[in-house]
Coordinates of C-alpha atoms in Angstrom, one line a residue:
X295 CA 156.1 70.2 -14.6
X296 CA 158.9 67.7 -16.7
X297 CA 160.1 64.9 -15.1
X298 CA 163.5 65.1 -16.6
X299 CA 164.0 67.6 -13.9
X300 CA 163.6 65.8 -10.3
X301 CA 166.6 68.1 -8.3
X302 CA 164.7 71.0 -9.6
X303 CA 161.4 69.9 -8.4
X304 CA 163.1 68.9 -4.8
X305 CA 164.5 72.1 -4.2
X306 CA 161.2 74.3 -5.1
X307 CA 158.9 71.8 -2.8
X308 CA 161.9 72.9 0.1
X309 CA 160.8 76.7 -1.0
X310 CA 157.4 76.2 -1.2
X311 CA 156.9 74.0 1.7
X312 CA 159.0 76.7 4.1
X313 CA 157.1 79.7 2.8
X314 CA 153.7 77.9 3.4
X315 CA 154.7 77.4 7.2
X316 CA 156.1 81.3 7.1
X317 CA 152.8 82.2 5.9
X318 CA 150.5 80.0 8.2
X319 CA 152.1 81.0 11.2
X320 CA 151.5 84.9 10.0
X321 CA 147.7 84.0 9.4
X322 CA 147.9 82.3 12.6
X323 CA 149.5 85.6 14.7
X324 CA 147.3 87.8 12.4
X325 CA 144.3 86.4 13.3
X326 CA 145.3 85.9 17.6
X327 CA 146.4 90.0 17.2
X328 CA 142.4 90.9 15.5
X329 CA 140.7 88.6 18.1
X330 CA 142.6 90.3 20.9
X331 CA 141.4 93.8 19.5
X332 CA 137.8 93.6 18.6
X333 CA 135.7 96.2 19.4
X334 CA 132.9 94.2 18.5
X335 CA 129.7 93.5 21.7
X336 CA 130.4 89.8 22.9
X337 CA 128.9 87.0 20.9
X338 CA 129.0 88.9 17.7
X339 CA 130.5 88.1 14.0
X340 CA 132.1 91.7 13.0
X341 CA 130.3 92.4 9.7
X342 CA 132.1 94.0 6.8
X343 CA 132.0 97.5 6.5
X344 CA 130.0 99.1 3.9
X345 CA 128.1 95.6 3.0
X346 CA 124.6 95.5 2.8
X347 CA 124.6 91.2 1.6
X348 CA 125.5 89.8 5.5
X349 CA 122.5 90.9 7.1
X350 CA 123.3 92.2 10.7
X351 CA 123.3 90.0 13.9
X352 CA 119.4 89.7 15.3
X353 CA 120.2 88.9 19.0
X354 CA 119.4 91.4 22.1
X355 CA 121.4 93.8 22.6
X356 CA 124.4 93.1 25.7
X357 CA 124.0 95.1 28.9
X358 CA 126.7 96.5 27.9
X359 CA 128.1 96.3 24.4
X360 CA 131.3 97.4 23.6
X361 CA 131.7 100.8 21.8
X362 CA 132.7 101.0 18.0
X363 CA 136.5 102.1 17.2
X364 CA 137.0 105.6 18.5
X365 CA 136.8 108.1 15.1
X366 CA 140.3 109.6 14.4
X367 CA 140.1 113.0 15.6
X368 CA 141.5 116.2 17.4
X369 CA 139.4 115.7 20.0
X370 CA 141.4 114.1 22.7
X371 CA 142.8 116.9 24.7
X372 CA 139.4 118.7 24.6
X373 CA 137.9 115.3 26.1
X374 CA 140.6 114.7 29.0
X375 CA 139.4 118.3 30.6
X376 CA 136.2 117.0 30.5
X377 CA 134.7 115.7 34.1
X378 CA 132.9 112.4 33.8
X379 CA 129.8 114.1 34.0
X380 CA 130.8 117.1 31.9
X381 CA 131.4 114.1 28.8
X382 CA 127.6 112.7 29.9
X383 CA 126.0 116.0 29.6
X384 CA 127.2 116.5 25.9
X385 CA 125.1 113.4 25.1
X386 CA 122.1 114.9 25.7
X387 CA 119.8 116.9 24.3
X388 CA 116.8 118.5 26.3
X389 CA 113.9 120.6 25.0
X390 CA 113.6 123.9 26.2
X391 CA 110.7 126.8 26.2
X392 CA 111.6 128.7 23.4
X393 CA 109.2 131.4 24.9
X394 CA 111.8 131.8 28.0
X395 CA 115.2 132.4 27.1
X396 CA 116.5 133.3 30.7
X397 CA 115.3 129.7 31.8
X398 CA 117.7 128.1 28.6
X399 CA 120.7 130.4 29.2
X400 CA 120.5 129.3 33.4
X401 CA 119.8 125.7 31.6
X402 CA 123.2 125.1 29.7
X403 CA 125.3 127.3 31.7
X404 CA 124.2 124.9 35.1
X405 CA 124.4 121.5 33.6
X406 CA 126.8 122.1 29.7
X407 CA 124.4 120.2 27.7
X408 CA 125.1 119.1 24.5
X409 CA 122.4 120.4 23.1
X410 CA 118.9 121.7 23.3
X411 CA 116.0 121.3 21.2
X412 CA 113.2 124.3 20.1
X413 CA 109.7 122.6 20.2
X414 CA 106.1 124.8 19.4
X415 CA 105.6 127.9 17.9
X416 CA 107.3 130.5 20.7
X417 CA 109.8 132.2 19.0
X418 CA 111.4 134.3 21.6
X419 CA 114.8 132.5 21.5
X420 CA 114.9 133.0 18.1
X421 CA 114.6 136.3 18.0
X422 CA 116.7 139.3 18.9
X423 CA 120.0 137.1 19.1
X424 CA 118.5 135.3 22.5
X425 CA 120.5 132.5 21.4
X426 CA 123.8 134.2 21.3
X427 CA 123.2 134.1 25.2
X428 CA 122.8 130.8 25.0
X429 CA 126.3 130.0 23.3
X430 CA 127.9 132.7 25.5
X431 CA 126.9 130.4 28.3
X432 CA 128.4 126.8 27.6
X433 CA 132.0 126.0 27.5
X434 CA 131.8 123.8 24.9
X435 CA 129.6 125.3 21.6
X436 CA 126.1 124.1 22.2
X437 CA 124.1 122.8 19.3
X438 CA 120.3 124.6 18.6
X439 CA 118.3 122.3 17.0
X440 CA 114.7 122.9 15.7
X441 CA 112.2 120.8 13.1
X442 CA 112.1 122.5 10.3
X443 CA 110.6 120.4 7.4
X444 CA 108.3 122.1 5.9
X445 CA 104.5 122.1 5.4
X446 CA 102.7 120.8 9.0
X447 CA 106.2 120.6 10.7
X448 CA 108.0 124.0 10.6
X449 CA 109.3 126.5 13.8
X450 CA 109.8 129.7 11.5
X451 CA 107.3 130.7 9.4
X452 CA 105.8 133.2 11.6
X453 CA 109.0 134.9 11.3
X454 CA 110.3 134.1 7.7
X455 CA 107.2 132.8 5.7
X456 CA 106.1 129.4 5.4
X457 CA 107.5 126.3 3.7
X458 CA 106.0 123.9 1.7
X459 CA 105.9 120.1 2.6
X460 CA 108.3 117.3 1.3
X461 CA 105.6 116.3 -0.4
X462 CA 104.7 119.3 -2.4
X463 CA 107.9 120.4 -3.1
X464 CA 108.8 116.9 -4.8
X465 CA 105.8 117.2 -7.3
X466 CA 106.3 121.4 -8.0
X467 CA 110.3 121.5 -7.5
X468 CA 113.3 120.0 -9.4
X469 CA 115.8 118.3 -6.7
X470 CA 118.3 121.7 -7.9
X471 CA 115.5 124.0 -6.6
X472 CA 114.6 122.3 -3.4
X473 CA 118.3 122.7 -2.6
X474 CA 117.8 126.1 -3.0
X475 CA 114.9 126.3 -1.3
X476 CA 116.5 124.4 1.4
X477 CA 119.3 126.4 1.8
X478 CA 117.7 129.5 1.7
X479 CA 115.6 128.5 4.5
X480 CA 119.0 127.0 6.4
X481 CA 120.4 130.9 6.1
X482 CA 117.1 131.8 7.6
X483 CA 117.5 129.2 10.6
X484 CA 121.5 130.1 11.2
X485 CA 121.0 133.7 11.2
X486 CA 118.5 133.2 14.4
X487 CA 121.1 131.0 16.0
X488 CA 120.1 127.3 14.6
X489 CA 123.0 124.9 14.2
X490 CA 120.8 122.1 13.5
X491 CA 117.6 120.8 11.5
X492 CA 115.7 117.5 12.6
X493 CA 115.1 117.3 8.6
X494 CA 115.1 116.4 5.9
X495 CA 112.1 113.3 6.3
X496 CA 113.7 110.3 4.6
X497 CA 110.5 108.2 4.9
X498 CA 109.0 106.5 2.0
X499 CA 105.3 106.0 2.2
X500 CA 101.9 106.5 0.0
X501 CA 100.2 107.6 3.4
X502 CA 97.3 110.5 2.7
X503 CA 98.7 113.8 3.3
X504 CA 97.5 114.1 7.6
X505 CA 99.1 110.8 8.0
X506 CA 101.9 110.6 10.8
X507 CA 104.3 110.6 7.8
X508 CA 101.9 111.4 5.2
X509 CA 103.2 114.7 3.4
X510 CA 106.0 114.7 5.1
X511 CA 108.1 112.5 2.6
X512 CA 109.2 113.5 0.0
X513 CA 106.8 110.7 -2.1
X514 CA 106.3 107.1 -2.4
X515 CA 109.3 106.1 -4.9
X516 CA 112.5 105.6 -3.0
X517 CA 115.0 106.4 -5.9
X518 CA 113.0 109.5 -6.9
X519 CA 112.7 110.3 -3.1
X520 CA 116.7 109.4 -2.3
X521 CA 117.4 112.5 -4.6
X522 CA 115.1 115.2 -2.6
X523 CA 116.4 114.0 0.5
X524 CA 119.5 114.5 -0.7
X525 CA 119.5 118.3 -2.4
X526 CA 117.5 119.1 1.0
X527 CA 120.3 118.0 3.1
X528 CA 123.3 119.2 0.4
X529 CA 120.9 122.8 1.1
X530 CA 121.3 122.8 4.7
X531 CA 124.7 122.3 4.1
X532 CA 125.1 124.7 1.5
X533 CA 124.1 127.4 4.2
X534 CA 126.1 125.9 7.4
X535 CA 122.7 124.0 9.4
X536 CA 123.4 120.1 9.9
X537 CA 120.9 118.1 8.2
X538 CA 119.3 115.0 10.2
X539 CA 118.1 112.4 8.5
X540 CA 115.0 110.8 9.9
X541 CA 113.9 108.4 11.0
X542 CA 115.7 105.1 10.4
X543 CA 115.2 102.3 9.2
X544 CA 111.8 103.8 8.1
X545 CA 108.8 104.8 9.3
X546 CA 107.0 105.3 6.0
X547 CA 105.2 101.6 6.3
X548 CA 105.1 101.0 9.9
X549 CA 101.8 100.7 11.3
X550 CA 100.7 103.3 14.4
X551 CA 102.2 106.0 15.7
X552 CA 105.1 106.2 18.1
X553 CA 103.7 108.9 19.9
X554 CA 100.6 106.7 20.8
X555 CA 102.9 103.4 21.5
X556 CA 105.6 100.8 19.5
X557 CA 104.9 101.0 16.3
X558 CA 106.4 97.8 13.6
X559 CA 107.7 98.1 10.0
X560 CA 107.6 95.2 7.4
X561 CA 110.5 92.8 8.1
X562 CA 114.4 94.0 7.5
X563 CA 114.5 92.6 3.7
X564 CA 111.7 94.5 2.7
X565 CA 112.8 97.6 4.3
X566 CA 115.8 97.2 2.4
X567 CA 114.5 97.2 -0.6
X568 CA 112.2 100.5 0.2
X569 CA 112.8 102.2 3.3
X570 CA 116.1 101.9 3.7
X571 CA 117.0 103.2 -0.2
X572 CA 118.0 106.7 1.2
X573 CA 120.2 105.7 3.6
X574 CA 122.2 103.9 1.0
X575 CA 125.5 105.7 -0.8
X576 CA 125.4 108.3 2.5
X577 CA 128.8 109.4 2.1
X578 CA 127.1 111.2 -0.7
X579 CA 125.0 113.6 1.7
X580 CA 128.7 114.8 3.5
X581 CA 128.2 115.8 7.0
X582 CA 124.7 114.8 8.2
X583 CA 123.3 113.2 10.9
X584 CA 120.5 110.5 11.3
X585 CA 117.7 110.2 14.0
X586 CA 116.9 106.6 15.0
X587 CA 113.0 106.2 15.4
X588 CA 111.0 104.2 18.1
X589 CA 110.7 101.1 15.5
X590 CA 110.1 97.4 16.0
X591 CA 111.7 96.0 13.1
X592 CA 110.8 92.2 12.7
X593 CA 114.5 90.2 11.8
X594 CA 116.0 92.9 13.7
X595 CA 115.2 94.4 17.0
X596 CA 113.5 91.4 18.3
X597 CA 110.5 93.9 19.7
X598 CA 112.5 96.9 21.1
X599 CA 111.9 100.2 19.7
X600 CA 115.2 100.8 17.3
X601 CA 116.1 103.3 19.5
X602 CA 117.1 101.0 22.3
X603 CA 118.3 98.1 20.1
X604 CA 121.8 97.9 19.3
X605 CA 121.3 95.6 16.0
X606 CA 119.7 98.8 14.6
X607 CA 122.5 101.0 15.4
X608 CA 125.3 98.4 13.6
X609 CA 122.5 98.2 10.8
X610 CA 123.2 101.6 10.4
X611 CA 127.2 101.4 11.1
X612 CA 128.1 98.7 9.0
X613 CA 125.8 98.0 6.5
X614 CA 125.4 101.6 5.7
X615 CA 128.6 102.7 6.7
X616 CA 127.4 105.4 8.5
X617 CA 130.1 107.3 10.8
X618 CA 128.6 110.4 11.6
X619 CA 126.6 111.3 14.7
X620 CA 123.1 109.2 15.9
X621 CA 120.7 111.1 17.7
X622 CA 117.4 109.7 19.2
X623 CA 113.9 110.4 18.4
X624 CA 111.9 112.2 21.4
X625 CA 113.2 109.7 24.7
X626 CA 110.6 111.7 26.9
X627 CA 107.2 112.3 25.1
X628 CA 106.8 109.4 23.0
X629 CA 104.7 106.6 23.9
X630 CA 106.9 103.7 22.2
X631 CA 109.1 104.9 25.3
X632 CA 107.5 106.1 28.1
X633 CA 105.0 103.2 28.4
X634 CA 108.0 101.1 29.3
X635 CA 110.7 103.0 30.5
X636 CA 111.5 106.0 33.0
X637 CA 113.5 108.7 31.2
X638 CA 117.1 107.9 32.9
X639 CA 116.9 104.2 32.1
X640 CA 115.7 105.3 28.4
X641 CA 118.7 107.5 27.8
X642 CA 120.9 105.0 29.5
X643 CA 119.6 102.2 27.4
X644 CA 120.3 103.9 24.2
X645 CA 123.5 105.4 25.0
X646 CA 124.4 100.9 25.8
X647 CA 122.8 100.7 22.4
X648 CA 124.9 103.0 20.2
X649 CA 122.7 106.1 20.0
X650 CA 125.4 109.5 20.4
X651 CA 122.5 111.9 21.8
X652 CA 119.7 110.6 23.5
X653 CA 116.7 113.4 22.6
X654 CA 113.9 114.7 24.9
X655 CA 111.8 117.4 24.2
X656 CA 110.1 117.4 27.4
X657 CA 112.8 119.2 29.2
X658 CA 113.9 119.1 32.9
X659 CA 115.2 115.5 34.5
X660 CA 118.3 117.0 33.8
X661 CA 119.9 116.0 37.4
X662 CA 118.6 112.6 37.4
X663 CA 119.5 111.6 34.1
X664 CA 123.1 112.7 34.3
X665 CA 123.1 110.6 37.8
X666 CA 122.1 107.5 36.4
X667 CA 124.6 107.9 33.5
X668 CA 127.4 109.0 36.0
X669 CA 126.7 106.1 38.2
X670 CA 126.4 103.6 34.8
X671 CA 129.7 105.0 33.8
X672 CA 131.3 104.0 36.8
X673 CA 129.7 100.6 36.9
X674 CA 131.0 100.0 33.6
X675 CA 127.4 99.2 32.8
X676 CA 128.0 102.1 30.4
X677 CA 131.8 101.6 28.6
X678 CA 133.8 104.4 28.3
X679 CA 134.7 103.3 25.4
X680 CA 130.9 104.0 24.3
X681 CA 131.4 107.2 25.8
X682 CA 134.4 108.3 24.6
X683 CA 133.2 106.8 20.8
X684 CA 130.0 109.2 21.2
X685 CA 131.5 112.3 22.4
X686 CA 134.3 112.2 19.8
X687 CA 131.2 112.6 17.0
X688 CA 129.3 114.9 19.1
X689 CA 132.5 117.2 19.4
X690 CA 133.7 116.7 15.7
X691 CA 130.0 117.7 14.4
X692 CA 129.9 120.7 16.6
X693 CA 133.5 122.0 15.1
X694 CA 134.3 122.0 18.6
X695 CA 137.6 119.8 18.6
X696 CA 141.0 121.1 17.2

């Protein structure tokens, strides 16, 4: 600036020096208004949305964290007819015998699950239109889920033909004809009733065909892999089944099986680098969800199964911007779980955590669980907040809302 020009100079350091305070005390208010608002658990730094260079916060999990911000939706005025334990029960969903379809119609019209799950090879519910029963019995649409992969893991082949693995159809198909394939097989699944499929396997691993993973990925190459998971998924889509991604943050490389007891993957930056390569860009599958496994994930979980860690669940939220619907792997039959926990205090725990749906295939418990949730949510050891947060997805990925 000249100094032939001092009155000048004055009266812009006036300006400058009362838009400065203007804009401090703005910061200053700005900042008081997002501290007072945070939805983030206690303790915690709010990570950016969408980043994957902040690595998520490694402490425990709160008793009782706070839920995430509520989705926008339609779903209010369907929630406030709910009972308190009418909301609970949608966050559940229990295995039935799919060889007994009185027993699941008496099931959901007694307790309004959210969902129930098809295990084995009985078929009766899945012919005839048994499930239309089934619907005709909740209030809110109930969702049918089934695994239907492919290869060793598949609930329809006696009735429509077999399948062939992840595995084998990465190495015989282009990613345009699993899609297909895929959706051929998701017009097989809706026409019996199925609203959703525990697939596609987004595991990366080398494992031998009859490994726990083994053929069930879709190959060893996480880019190559990212783009079968995705034209299975876009498939189920294509024919009106909801895709489930499985099971984060990777079980490719984790040693053991979580049917047999906790299981650990490599540490959090290498899973990045692998595992976690489908998961990345997820806006790009539309409307999925993603099934949290029973993972101990060193610089993360800090020895919990994933399923019971909140870390793992903002992993997903914020570092993967992920906003649809969370289910957990099997809560009931699995041994990561049951060695440690009962069954209500499992669901309870992942409900805390983040989880939407807490999963178990064995069935029945329905009574106590909804008890110990009832009683939790009246505590406040279990937010309604979190409640509200994980029956607005449930609702919105059902269509039931609006």
């Amino acid at each position: 600036m000249s100094a032939g020009r001092p009155k000048t100079t004055k009266r812009w350091a006036t300006v400058i020096l009362g838009a400065a305070t203007v804009l401090l005390t703005s910061v200053q208010c700005g900042t008081a208004n997002e501290q007072a608002g945070s939805a983030q658990p206690a303790g915690t730094v709010p990570p950016q949305r969408g980043s994957v260079s902040n690595p998520p916060s490694t402490s425990p999990p709160s008793p009782s964290p706070k839920a995430e911000q509520v989705p926008v939706s339609g779903c209010e005025a369907v929630i406030a007819k709910m009972s308190p334990r009418q909301r609970l029960a949608q966050l559940v969903v229990v295995g039935v015998n799919a060889g007994d379809p009185k027993a699941a119609v008496k099931l959901v019209r007694d307790h309004q699950v959210g969902g129930i799950f098809l295990g084995g090879n009985e078929t009766a519910l899945l012919q005839n239109r048994a499930l239309d029963e089934v619907q005709r019995a909740a209030k809110v649409p109930v969702s049918v889920a089934i695994d239907e992969e492919g290869g060793r893991v598949q609930r329809i082949d006696a009735l429509d033909g077999s399948m062939p693995s992840a595995r084998k159809m990465a190495t015989t198909m282009t990613p345009a004809q699993v899609r297909a394939k895929a959706a051929e097989r998701g017009r097989q699944m809706r026409n019996r009733g199925v609203t959703v499929d525990y697939a596609p396997d987004a595991d990366i691993t080398e494992q031998p065909d009859r490994d726990i993973v083994g053929d069930r990925s879709f190959g060893a190459n996480p880019e190559v892999a990212r783009k079968y998971v995705l034209a299975f998924a876009q498939g189920l889509r294509d024919a009106g089944v909801q895709p489930v991604l499985k099971h984060f943050p990777g079980h490719g490389h984790a040693t053991g099986d979580s049917h047999k007891g906790l299981v650990r993957t490599p540490p959090l930056t290498s899973l990045r680098k692998v595992d976690l390569v489908p998961y990345r860009d997820i806006g790009e599958y539309g409307e999925v969800g993603v099934m949290v496994g029973h993972l101990d994930v060193p610089e993360l979980t800090g020895g919990l199964p994933s399923t019971l860690s909140a870390p793992a669940y903002r992993l997903l939220r914020k570092d993967y911007a992920f906003d649809g619907p969370v289910i957990t792997d099997d809560l009931g039959a699995m041994k990561a779980i049951t060695s440690q926990y009962p069954l209500p205090t499992a669901v309870l725990k992942a409900l805390q955590a983040g989880a939407d749906q807490a999963l178990w295939s064995s069935g029945g418990n329905i009574d106590t669980v909804l008890a110990k949730l009832e009683q939790a949510l009246a505590s406040g050891e279990l937010p309604a907040a979190r409640v509200e947060e994980a029956l607005t997805r449930v609702l919105m990925a059902k269509k039931a809302c609006g």
